[in-house]
Amino acid sequence: MRVFKWLVSSVLLIAIVIVAVGYLYLYILPTGPERTEAKPFPTGKDSFVINAYQHTDRKTIRVWTYKPAKWTPDDPVLFVMHGMGRNAEDYLDAWTELAEQKGIMLVAPEFASKFYRVITNDYQEGNLESYFGWQNPESEWAFTVVENVFDHVNNVNGLSLDGYHIFGHSAGGQFVQRMVAMKPKSRIKKAIAANAGTYSFMDEMVPYPYGLGDVNYNLQGSFAKHLVVLLGELDNNAQQGRLDQTEMAMEQGPNRLERGANFFKTAKTIARNNGFDFNWKLQVVPDVGHEYKRMSEAAAKLL
């Protein structure tokens, strides 16, 4: 009996230590890169680091930018949301030629994490909850960070822009769709969610992040936003990218193409049944699979 009690006590102690160390490493120690001087965006490619949250300086975020030489305040600003690999610079680079052609200022926040393969709550799920399950305040949602970055864009460049477009692919597509669902009062003008692996179906009976259960939401406000669900015709098997194959994910469909189609169809039905305006669109890109560069080219045509 003494041995059993000792084993139980040891296991509990180890579990407590692991949780404490995990909390310390995830939420206390990593403040992010050093903040940079606030200055107007130069022409071409650049980056800056600011506080992620407005109420505290305990976390910073790097943001990549690209400003075409001929960009004016009458031209669009586009947030580019990276995939699971947290490779914001690569996503920015995929858009630079398109930005020059169309006169778009690019802003690509980098939600860096060494644990991106196993932790999804902080980025594509919006950081509504911590890794340990407690609710985070809206001021610390990842969606709010985008709004904070947009404030910085206006402030340092002497601008008074009233909104921005946003594009995300794969995990970034999840981010964009959930931001439309959870933060409809954001200043997004047009949102493009490309090749998302899973969606938050507009259903309160399904728990977040696969549905809207246990979170506050505004269906009418979300459906009023301009969202394009952009799908690759060939993104139709689980071998492309790292696809969530948990039970709740598989209920949405066997692959990204079908999940996106099912999500859109369900949302359209809910909007119609409630008499809400529905400003969402579904578009399938022919002959393209899970490829962020080609999906970026297709998205650029929508701006």
C-alpha positions as semicolon CSV with decimal commas, in nm:
position;residue;x (nm);y (nm);z (nm)
1;M;0,000;0,000;0,000
2;R;0,283;0,238;0,084
3;V;0,445;0,166;-0,251
4;F;0,115;0,234;-0,430
5;K;0,067;0,565;-0,248
6;W;0,425;0,660;-0,327
7;L;0,372;0,583;-0,695
8;V;0,048;0,785;-0,707
9;S;0,211;1,078;-0,530
10;S;0,510;1,064;-0,765
11;V;0,287;1,060;-1,076
12;L;0,084;1,354;-0,947
13;L;0,398;1,547;-0,862
14;I;0,546;1,482;-1,207
15;A;0,218;1,589;-1,371
16;I;0,212;1,912;-1,169
17;V;0,572;1,987;-1,260
18;I;0,506;1,922;-1,631
19;V;0,202;2,151;-1,631
20;A;0,390;2,422;-1,439
21;V;0,690;2,406;-1,671
22;G;0,461;2,404;-1,976
23;Y;0,271;2,707;-1,851
24;L;0,594;2,890;-1,772
25;Y;0,742;2,812;-2,114
26;L;0,429;2,888;-2,316
27;Y;0,293;3,194;-2,136
28;I;0,562;3,354;-1,917
29;L;0,907;3,317;-2,072
30;P;0,858;3,364;-2,450
31;T;0,793;3,736;-2,497
32;G;0,888;3,721;-2,865
33;P;1,142;3,920;-3,068
34;E;1,264;4,261;-2,952
35;R;1,039;4,553;-3,045
36;T;1,159;4,775;-3,328
37;E;1,138;5,151;-3,373
38;A;0,800;5,270;-3,500
39;K;0,846;5,427;-3,844
40;P;0,660;5,463;-4,176
41;F;0,674;5,163;-4,405
42;P;0,948;5,188;-4,669
43;T;0,891;5,092;-5,030
44;G;0,950;4,724;-5,090
45;K;0,991;4,451;-4,832
46;D;1,042;4,513;-4,461
47;S;0,936;4,394;-4,116
48;F;0,865;4,537;-3,773
49;V;0,797;4,407;-3,423
50;I;0,527;4,550;-3,194
51;N;0,337;4,447;-2,884
52;A;0,077;4,188;-2,977
53;Y;-0,168;4,315;-2,713
54;Q;-0,264;4,672;-2,624
55;H;-0,290;4,620;-2,249
56;T;0,046;4,456;-2,184
57;D;0,395;4,432;-2,331
58;R;0,452;4,071;-2,227
59;K;0,421;3,940;-2,585
60;T;0,548;4,078;-2,916
61;I;0,485;3,982;-3,278
62;R;0,687;4,025;-3,596
63;V;0,499;4,154;-3,899
64;W;0,630;4,141;-4,256
65;T;0,530;4,412;-4,502
66;Y;0,556;4,492;-4,870
67;K;0,470;4,832;-5,010
68;P;0,465;4,886;-5,387
69;A;0,633;5,207;-5,503
70;K;0,308;5,334;-5,655
71;W;0,083;5,246;-5,359
72;T;-0,149;5,526;-5,240
73;P;-0,400;5,540;-4,953
74;D;-0,674;5,479;-5,210
75;D;-0,525;5,137;-5,283
76;P;-0,600;4,823;-5,079
77;V;-0,423;4,681;-4,776
78;L;-0,416;4,302;-4,758
79;F;-0,335;4,093;-4,452
80;V;-0,175;3,764;-4,558
81;M;-0,216;3,486;-4,302
82;H;0,038;3,204;-4,317
83;G;-0,027;2,832;-4,288
84;M;0,056;2,585;-4,011
85;G;0,431;2,631;-4,064
86;R;0,407;2,991;-3,932
87;N;0,615;3,098;-4,235
88;A;0,483;3,450;-4,282
89;E;0,777;3,569;-4,491
90;D;0,726;3,291;-4,747
91;Y;0,359;3,382;-4,780
92;L;0,450;3,750;-4,821
93;D;0,699;3,660;-5,095
94;A;0,429;3,466;-5,281
95;W;0,226;3,786;-5,301
96;T;0,489;4,053;-5,384
97;E;0,464;4,033;-5,763
98;L;0,087;4,028;-5,739
99;A;0,102;4,328;-5,508
100;E;0,309;4,525;-5,760
101;Q;0,065;4,439;-6,038
102;K;-0,245;4,536;-5,842
103;G;-0,110;4,808;-5,614
104;I;-0,168;4,625;-5,284
105;M;0,013;4,691;-4,958
106;L;0,085;4,358;-4,790
107;V;0,087;4,295;-4,414
108;A;0,181;3,946;-4,293
109;P;0,175;3,883;-3,916
110;E;0,393;3,597;-3,795
111;F;0,236;3,393;-3,515
112;A;0,563;3,219;-3,433
113;S;0,567;2,900;-3,226
114;K;0,815;2,616;-3,186
115;F;0,523;2,386;-3,114
116;Y;0,313;2,463;-3,421
117;R;0,277;2,094;-3,509
118;V;0,089;2,017;-3,189
119;I;-0,051;2,349;-3,067
120;T;-0,329;2,507;-3,274
121;N;-0,527;2,706;-3,019
122;D;-0,298;3,010;-3,037
123;Y;-0,331;3,070;-3,411
124;Q;-0,584;2,897;-3,633
125;E;-0,834;2,871;-3,347
126;G;-0,787;3,238;-3,261
127;N;-0,646;3,197;-2,908
128;L;-0,997;3,202;-2,760
129;E;-0,871;2,939;-2,519
130;S;-0,528;2,865;-2,377
131;Y;-0,356;2,533;-2,436
132;F;-0,473;2,438;-2,087
133;G;-0,839;2,512;-2,165
134;W;-0,918;2,837;-1,985
135;Q;-1,092;3,122;-2,168
136;N;-0,873;3,410;-2,283
137;P;-1,005;3,768;-2,286
138;E;-1,093;3,908;-2,628
139;S;-0,802;4,151;-2,592
140;E;-0,570;3,850;-2,627
141;W;-0,744;3,675;-2,915
142;A;-0,527;3,627;-3,222
143;F;-0,806;3,797;-3,418
144;T;-0,765;4,107;-3,201
145;V;-0,392;4,107;-3,274
146;V;-0,475;4,160;-3,643
147;E;-0,684;4,463;-3,551
148;N;-0,398;4,593;-3,335
149;V;-0,156;4,554;-3,624
150;F;-0,396;4,746;-3,850
151;D;-0,402;5,030;-3,596
152;H;-0,022;5,035;-3,615
153;V;-0,036;5,048;-3,996
154;N;-0,254;5,358;-3,975
155;N;-0,061;5,526;-3,694
156;V;0,296;5,498;-3,821
157;N;0,206;5,584;-4,180
158;G;-0,020;5,879;-4,096
159;L;-0,319;5,704;-4,249
160;S;-0,687;5,684;-4,159
161;L;-0,787;5,374;-4,353
162;D;-1,124;5,232;-4,253
163;G;-1,061;4,869;-4,341
164;Y;-0,849;4,597;-4,494
165;H;-0,878;4,273;-4,688
166;I;-0,751;3,944;-4,546
167;F;-0,636;3,621;-4,714
168;G;-0,535;3,299;-4,545
169;H;-0,440;2,957;-4,677
170;S;-0,468;2,620;-4,498
171;A;-0,427;2,702;-4,125
172;G;-0,451;3,066;-4,234
173;G;-0,780;2,984;-4,405
174;Q;-0,905;2,846;-4,075
175;F;-0,796;3,166;-3,907
176;V;-0,978;3,387;-4,158
177;Q;-1,303;3,188;-4,145
178;R;-1,306;3,186;-3,766
179;M;-1,225;3,555;-3,748
180;V;-1,532;3,627;-3,960
181;A;-1,735;3,403;-3,730
182;M;-1,603;3,531;-3,398
183;K;-1,519;3,895;-3,467
184;P;-1,770;4,027;-3,721
185;K;-1,717;4,384;-3,595
186;S;-1,360;4,374;-3,726
187;R;-1,267;4,613;-4,006
188;I;-1,239;4,339;-4,267
189;K;-1,373;4,446;-4,606
190;K;-1,325;4,116;-4,789
191;A;-1,208;3,789;-4,635
192;I;-1,074;3,499;-4,841
193;A;-1,038;3,162;-4,665
194;A;-0,845;2,925;-4,892
195;N;-0,812;2,547;-4,853
196;A;-0,892;2,541;-4,482
197;G;-0,847;2,203;-4,316
198;T;-1,141;2,246;-4,079
199;Y;-1,413;2,505;-4,019
200;S;-1,618;2,639;-3,733
201;F;-1,959;2,540;-3,865
202;M;-2,221;2,798;-3,769
203;D;-2,382;2,551;-3,529
204;E;-2,405;2,601;-3,153
205;M;-2,456;2,229;-3,098
206;V;-2,098;2,158;-3,210
207;P;-1,822;2,272;-2,972
208;Y;-1,565;2,529;-3,085
209;P;-1,344;2,519;-3,289
210;Y;-1,547;2,277;-3,506
211;G;-1,869;2,469;-3,436
212;L;-1,984;2,765;-3,226
213;G;-2,076;2,580;-2,909
214;D;-1,960;2,741;-2,583
215;V;-1,862;3,072;-2,747
216;N;-2,039;3,402;-2,807
217;Y;-2,127;3,470;-3,168
218;N;-2,338;3,690;-3,395
219;L;-2,464;3,495;-3,696
220;Q;-2,624;3,795;-3,861
221;G;-2,306;3,999;-3,831
222;S;-2,089;3,715;-3,959
223;F;-2,309;3,646;-4,261
224;A;-2,305;4,018;-4,344
225;K;-1,925;4,014;-4,390
226;H;-1,788;3,951;-4,736
227;L;-1,630;3,605;-4,716
228;V;-1,506;3,394;-5,005
229;V;-1,455;3,024;-4,935
230;L;-1,183;2,948;-5,189
231;L;-1,118;2,580;-5,263
232;G;-0,866;2,401;-5,480
233;E;-1,036;2,151;-5,712
234;L;-0,754;1,900;-5,655
235;D;-0,731;1,950;-5,278
236;N;-0,942;1,640;-5,248
237;N;-0,741;1,386;-5,051
238;A;-0,599;1,362;-4,700
239;Q;-0,241;1,319;-4,822
240;Q;-0,205;1,684;-4,916
241;G;-0,066;1,885;-4,626
242;R;-0,139;1,781;-4,269
243;L;-0,513;1,726;-4,250
244;D;-0,699;1,702;-3,921
245;Q;-0,851;1,352;-3,915
246;T;-1,005;1,353;-3,570
247;E;-1,363;1,232;-3,539
248;M;-1,513;1,583;-3,531
249;A;-1,304;1,691;-3,829
250;M;-1,403;1,388;-4,034
251;E;-1,769;1,467;-3,971
252;Q;-1,712;1,779;-4,183
253;G;-1,596;1,570;-4,479
254;P;-1,310;1,341;-4,587
255;N;-1,097;1,617;-4,745
256;R;-1,060;1,995;-4,767
257;L;-1,262;2,031;-5,087
258;E;-1,566;1,855;-4,944
259;R;-1,534;2,019;-4,603
260;G;-1,537;2,364;-4,759
261;A;-1,836;2,282;-4,977
262;N;-2,025;2,135;-4,680
263;F;-1,942;2,435;-4,464
264;F;-2,067;2,682;-4,723
265;K;-2,384;2,487;-4,798
266;T;-2,470;2,457;-4,429
267;A;-2,405;2,826;-4,363
268;K;-2,620;2,931;-4,658
269;T;-2,908;2,718;-4,530
270;I;-2,881;2,864;-4,179
271;A;-2,878;3,218;-4,315
272;R;-3,183;3,152;-4,532
273;N;-3,375;2,988;-4,246
274;N;-3,308;3,290;-4,025
275;G;-3,381;3,551;-4,294
276;F;-3,026;3,693;-4,274
277;D;-2,842;3,864;-4,558
278;F;-2,577;3,625;-4,687
279;N;-2,267;3,788;-4,837
280;W;-2,055;3,476;-4,863
281;K;-1,941;3,312;-5,185
282;L;-1,795;2,975;-5,277
283;Q;-1,536;2,950;-5,552
284;V;-1,343;2,644;-5,671
285;V;-1,009;2,698;-5,845
286;P;-0,965;2,448;-6,131
287;D;-0,661;2,217;-6,143
288;V;-0,511;2,340;-5,814
289;G;-0,444;2,136;-5,502
290;H;-0,309;2,240;-5,162
291;E;-0,074;2,504;-5,308
292;Y;-0,059;2,843;-5,140
293;K;0,119;3,019;-5,426
294;R;-0,138;2,922;-5,689
295;M;-0,425;2,987;-5,449
296;S;-0,274;3,332;-5,384
297;E;-0,286;3,400;-5,757
298;A;-0,652;3,301;-5,766
299;A;-0,728;3,517;-5,460
300;A;-0,560;3,821;-5,616
301;K;-0,821;3,816;-5,892
302;L;-1,091;3,866;-5,630
303;L;-0,947;4,192;-5,495
